[in-house]
mmCIF file of C-alpha atoms in Angstrom:
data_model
loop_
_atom_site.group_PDB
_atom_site.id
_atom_site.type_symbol
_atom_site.label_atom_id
_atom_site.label_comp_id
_atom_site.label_asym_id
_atom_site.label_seq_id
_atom_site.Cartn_x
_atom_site.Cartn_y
_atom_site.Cartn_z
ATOM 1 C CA UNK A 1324 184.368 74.576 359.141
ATOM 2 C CA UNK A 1325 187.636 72.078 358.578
ATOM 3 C CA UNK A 1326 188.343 69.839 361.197
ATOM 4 C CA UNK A 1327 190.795 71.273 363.078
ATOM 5 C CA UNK A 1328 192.873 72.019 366.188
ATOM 6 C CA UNK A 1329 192.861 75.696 367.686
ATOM 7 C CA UNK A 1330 196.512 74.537 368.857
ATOM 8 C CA UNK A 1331 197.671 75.295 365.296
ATOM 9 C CA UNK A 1332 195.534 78.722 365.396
ATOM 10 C CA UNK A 1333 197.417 82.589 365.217
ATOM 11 C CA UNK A 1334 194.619 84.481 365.790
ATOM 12 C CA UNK A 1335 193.819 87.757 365.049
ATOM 13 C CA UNK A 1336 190.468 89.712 366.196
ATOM 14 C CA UNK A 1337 189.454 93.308 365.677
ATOM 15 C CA UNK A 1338 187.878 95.000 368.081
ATOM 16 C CA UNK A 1339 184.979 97.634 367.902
ATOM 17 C CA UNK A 1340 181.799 95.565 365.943
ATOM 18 C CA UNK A 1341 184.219 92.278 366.868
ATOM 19 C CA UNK A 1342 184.903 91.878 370.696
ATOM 20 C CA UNK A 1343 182.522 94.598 371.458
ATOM 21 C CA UNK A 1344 179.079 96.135 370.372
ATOM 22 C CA UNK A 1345 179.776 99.437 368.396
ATOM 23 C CA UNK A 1346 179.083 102.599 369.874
ATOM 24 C CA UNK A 1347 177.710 106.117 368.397
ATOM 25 C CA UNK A 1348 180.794 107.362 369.626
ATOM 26 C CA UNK A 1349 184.323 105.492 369.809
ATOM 27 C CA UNK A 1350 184.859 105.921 374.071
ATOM 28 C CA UNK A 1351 180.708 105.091 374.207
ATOM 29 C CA UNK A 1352 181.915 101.482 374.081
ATOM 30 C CA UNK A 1353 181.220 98.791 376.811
ATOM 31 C CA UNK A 1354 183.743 95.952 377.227
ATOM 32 C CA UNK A 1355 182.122 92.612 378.290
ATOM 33 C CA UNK A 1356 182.757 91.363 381.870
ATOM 34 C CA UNK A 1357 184.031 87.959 380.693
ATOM 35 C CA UNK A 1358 186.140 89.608 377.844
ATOM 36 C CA UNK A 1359 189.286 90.049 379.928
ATOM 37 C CA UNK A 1360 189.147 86.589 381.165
ATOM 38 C CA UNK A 1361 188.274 85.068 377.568
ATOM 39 C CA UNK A 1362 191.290 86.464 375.999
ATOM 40 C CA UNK A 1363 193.391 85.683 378.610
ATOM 41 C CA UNK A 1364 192.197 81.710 378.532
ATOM 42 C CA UNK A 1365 193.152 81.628 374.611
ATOM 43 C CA UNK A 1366 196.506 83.579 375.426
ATOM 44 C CA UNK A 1367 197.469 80.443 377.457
ATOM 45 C CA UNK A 1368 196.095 77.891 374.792
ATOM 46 C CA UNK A 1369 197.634 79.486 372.032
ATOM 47 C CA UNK A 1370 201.188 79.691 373.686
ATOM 48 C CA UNK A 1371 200.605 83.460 372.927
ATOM 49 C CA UNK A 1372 199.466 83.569 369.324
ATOM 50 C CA UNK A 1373 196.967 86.057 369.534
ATOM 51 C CA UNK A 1374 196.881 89.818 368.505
ATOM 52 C CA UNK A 1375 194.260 92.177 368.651
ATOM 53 C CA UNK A 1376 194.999 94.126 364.994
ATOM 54 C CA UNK A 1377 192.479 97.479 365.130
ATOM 55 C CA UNK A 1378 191.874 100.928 364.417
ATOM 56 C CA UNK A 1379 192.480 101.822 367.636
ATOM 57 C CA UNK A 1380 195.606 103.171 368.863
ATOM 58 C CA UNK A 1381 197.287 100.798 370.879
ATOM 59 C CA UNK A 1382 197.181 102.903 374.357
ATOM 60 C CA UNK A 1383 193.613 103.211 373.519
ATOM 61 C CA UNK A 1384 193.762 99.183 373.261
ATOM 62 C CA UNK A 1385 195.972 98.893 376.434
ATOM 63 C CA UNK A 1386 193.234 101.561 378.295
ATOM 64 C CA UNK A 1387 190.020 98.832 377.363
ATOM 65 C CA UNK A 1388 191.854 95.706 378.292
ATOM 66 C CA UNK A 1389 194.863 96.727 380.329
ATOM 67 C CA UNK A 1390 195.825 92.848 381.189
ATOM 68 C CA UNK A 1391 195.969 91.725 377.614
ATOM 69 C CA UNK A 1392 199.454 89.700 376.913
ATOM 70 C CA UNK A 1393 199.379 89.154 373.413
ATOM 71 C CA UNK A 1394 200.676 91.472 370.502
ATOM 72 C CA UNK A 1395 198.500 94.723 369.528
ATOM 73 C CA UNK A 1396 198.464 96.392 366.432
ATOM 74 C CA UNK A 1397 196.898 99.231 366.460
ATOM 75 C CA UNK A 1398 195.768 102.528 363.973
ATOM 76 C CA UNK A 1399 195.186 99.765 361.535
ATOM 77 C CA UNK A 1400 198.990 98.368 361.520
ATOM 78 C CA UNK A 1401 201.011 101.428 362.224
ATOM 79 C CA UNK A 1402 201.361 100.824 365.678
ATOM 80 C CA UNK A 1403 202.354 97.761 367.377
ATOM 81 C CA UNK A 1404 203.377 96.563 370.571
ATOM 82 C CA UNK A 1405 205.275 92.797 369.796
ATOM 83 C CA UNK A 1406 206.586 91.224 373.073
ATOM 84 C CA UNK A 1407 206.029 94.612 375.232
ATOM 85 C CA UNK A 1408 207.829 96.582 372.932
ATOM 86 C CA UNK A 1409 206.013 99.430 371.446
ATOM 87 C CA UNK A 1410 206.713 100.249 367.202
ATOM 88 C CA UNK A 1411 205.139 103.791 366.275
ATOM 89 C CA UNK A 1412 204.981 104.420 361.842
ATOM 90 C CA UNK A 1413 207.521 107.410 361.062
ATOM 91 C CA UNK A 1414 204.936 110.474 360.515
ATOM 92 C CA UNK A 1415 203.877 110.196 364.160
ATOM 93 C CA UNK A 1416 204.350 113.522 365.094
ATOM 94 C CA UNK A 1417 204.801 115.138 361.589
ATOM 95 C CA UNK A 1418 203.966 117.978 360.277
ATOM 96 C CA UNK A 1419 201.655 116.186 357.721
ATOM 97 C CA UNK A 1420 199.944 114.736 360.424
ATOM 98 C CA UNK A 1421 199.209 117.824 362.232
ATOM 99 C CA UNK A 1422 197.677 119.580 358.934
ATOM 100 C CA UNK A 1423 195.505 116.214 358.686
ATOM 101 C CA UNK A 1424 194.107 116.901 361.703
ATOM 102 C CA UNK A 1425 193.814 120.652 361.801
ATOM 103 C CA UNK A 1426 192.055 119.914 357.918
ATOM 104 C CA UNK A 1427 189.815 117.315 359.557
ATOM 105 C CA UNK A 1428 188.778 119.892 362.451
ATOM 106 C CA UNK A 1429 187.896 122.765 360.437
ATOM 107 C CA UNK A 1430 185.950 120.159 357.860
ATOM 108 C CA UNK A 1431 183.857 118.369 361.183
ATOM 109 C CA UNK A 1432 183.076 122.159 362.272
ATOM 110 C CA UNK A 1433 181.914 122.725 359.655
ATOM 111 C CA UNK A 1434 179.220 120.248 358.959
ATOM 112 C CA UNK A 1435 176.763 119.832 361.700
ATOM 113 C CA UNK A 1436 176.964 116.034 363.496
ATOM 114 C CA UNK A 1437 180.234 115.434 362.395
ATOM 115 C CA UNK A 1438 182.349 113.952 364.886
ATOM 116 C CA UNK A 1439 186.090 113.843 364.655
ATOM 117 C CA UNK A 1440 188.712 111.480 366.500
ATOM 118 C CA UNK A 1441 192.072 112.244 366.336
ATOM 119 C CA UNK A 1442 195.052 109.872 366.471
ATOM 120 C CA UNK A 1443 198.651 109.977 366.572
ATOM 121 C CA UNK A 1444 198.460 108.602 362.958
ATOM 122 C CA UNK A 1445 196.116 110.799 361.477
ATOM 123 C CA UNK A 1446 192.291 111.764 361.837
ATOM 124 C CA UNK A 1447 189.181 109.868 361.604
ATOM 125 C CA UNK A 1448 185.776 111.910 360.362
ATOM 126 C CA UNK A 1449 182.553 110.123 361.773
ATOM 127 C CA UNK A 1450 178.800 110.576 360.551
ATOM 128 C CA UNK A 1451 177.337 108.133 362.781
ATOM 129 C CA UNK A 1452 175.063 110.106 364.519
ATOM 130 C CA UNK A 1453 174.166 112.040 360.579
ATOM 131 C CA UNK A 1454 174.648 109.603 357.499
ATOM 132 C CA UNK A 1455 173.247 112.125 355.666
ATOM 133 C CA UNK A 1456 176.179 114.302 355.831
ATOM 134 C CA UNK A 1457 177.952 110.929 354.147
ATOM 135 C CA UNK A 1458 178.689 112.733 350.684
ATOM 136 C CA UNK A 1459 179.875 115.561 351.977
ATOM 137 C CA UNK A 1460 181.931 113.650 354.775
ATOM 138 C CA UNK A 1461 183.296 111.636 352.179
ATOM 139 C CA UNK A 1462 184.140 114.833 350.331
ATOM 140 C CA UNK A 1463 186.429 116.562 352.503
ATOM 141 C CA UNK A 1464 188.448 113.664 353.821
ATOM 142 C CA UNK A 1465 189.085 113.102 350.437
ATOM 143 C CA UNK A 1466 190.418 116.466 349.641
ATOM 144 C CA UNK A 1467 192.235 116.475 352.539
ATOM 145 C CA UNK A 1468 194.208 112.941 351.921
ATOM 146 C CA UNK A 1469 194.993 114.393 349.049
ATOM 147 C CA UNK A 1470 196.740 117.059 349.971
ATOM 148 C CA UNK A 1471 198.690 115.185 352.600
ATOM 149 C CA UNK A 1472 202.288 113.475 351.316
ATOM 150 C CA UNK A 1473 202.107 109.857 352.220
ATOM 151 C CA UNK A 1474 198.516 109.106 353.643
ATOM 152 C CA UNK A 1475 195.111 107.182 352.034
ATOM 153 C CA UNK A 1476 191.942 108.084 352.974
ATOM 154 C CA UNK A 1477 190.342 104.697 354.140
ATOM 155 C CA UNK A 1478 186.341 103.747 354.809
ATOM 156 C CA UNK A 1479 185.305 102.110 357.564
ATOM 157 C CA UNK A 1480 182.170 101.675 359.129
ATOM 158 C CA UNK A 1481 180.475 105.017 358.973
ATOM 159 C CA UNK A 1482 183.374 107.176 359.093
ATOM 160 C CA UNK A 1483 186.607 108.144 356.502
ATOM 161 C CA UNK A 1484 190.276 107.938 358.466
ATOM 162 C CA UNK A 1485 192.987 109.690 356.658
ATOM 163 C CA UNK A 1486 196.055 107.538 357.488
ATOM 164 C CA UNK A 1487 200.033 106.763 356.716
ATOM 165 C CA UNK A 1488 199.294 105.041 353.226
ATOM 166 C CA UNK A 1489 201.293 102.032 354.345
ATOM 167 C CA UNK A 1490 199.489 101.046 357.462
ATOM 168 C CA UNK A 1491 197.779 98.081 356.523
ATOM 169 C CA UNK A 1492 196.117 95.715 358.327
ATOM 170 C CA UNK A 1493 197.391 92.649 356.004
ATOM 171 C CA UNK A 1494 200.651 94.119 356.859
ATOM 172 C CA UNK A 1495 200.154 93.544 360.614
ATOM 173 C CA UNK A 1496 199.276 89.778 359.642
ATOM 174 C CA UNK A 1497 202.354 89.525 357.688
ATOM 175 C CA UNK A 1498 204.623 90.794 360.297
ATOM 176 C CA UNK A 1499 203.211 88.534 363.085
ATOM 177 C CA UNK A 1500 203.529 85.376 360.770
ATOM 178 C CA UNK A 1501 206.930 85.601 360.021
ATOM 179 C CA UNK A 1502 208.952 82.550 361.159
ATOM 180 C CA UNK A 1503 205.867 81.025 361.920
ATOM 181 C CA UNK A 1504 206.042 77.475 361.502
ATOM 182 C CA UNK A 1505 204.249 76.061 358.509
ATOM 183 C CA UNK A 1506 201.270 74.411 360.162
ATOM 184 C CA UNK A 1507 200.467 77.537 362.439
ATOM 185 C CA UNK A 1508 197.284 78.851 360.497
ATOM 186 C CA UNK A 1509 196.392 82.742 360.601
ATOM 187 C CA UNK A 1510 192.570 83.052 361.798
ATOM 188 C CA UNK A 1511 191.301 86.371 361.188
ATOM 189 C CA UNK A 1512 187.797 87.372 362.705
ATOM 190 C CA UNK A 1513 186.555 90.818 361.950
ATOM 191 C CA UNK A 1514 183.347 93.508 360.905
ATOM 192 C CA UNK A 1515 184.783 96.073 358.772
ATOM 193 C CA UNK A 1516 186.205 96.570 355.201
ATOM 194 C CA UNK A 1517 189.640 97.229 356.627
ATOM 195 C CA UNK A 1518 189.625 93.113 357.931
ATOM 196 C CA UNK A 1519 189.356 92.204 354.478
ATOM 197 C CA UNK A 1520 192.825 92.908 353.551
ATOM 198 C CA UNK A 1521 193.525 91.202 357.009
ATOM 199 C CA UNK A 1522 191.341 88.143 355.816
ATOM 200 C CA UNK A 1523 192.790 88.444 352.674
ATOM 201 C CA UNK A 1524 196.689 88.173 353.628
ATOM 202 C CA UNK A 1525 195.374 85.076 356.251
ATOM 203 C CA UNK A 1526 194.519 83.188 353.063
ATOM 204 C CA UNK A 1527 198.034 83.309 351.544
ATOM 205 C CA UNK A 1528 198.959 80.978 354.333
ATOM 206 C CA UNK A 1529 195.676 78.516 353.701
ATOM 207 C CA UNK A 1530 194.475 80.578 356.899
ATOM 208 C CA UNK A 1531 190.291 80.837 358.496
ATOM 209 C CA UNK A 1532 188.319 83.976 358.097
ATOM 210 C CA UNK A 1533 184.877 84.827 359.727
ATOM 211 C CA UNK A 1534 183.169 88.040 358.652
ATOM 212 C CA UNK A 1535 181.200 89.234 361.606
ATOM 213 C CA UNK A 1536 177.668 91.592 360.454
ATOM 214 C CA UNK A 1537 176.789 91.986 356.612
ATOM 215 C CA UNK A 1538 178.708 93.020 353.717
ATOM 216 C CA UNK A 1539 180.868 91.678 351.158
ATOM 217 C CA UNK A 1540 183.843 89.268 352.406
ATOM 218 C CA UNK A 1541 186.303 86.823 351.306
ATOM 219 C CA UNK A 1542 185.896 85.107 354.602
ATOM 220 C CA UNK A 1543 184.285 81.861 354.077
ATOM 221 C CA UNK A 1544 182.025 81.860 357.630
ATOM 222 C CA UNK A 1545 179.830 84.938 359.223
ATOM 223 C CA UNK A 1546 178.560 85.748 362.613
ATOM 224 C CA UNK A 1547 175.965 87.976 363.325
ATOM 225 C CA UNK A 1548 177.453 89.642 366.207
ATOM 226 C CA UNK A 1549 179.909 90.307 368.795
ATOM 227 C CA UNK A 1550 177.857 88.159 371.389
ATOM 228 C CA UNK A 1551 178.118 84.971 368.770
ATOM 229 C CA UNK A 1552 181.835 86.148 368.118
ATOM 230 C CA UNK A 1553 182.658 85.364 371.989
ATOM 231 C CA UNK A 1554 180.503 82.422 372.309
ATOM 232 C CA UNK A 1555 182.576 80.507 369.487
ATOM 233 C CA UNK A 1556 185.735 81.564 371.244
ATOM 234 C CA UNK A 1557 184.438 80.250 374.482
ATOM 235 C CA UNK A 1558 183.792 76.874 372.686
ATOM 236 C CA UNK A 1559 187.340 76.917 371.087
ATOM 237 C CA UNK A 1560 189.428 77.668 374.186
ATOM 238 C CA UNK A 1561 186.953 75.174 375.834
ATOM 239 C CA UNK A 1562 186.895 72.024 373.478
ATOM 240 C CA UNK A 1563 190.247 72.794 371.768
ATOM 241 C CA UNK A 1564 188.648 72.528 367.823
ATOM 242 C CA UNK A 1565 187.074 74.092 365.470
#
């Protein structure tokens, strides 16, 4: 990596397969005892440039790490709490959403193993626990995006969300970079296709990606794992560069 000062760092972590070990199902997840402590220590050395940017819904953020201070983003940019002050996208509480999700229900009933999470934004259709099901999975939350005025169906990591087609994670980067001075550098560390764009709108501002697990990236650096994830932030936050 360059030669640099974390002082000059916005940085911006996912979450689930990021901070934390993935789970076979999304509230399965255990938080690390020293995570709350970490994030707080880089909070301080940042002067508050740090935002978790996730799939998660931001109360289901605020739930896992209650005494975070920075920004959240959360169902993948179309939530976000900046400075305390919560920003929710406009079909929160449509009607589109709620056929989404009533779609989504009848099409995880339907195939055995499913597992469906619902979110204010939408509906997310995991096959975890049956990646055989994957075609058919993939299937129906197609059909249903489809049909719905305004939302994408997305991949992530074993599961298809059906989401406002403007929530973007790159987005989220955007937003929090804005009258950032010119030597602040976005730093975006994440596991999942959806990062990418994330990574992808860092490097427009000459910004660091890290790719954390296998497949294809932009990022220039990988980690293997959550556990090496928080051991490099431990060494930033501790010796101040990269």
């Amino acid at each position: 990596m360059r030669d640099r000062k974390i002082d000059d760092f916005f940085l911006f972590l996912d979450f689930d397969g990021t901070l934390v070990d993935l789970a076979p199902t999304p509230d399965g997840i255990s938080v690390p005892d020293d995570l709350t402590d970490l994030l707080a220590r880089l909070h301080r050395r940042l002067d508050g440039r740090i935002a978790l940017v996730s799939g998660r819904e931001v109360a289901t953020l605020e739930r896992f790490l209650p005494d975070f201070a920075g920004d959240l983003y959360g169902a993948h940019g179309a939530e976000s709490r900046q400075s305390g002050r919560l920003t929710r996208h406009p079909l929160v509480g449509s009607a589109v959403v709620a056929d989404v999700q009533a779609q989504a229900r009848k099409a995880a009933a339907a195939i055995e193993g499913l597992t469906l999470e619902t979110k204010d934004t939408g509906a997310v259709i995991h096959y975890r626990g049956v990646p055989h099901a994957e075609p058919e999975a993939l299937t129906a939350a197609v059909r249903i995006a489809e049909a719905a005025e305004g939302m994408e169906m997305h991949r992530s990591k074993m599961a298809f969300e059906i989401r406002p087609a403007d929530a973007t994670k790159a987005g989220a980067v955007r937003t929090a970079m804005e009258g950032q001075p010119d030597h602040i550098r976005p730093v975006v560390i994440g596991d999942d296709v959806t990062d990418e764009e994330a990574m992808e709108a860092a490097l427009e501002r000459d910004g660091l990606c890290i790719r954390v697990g296998d497949g294809d990236t932009c990022a220039a650096y990988r980690l293997p794992d959550p556990a090496a994830v928080r051991q490099l932030l431990h060494g930033w936050v501790t010796e101040g560069a990269v």
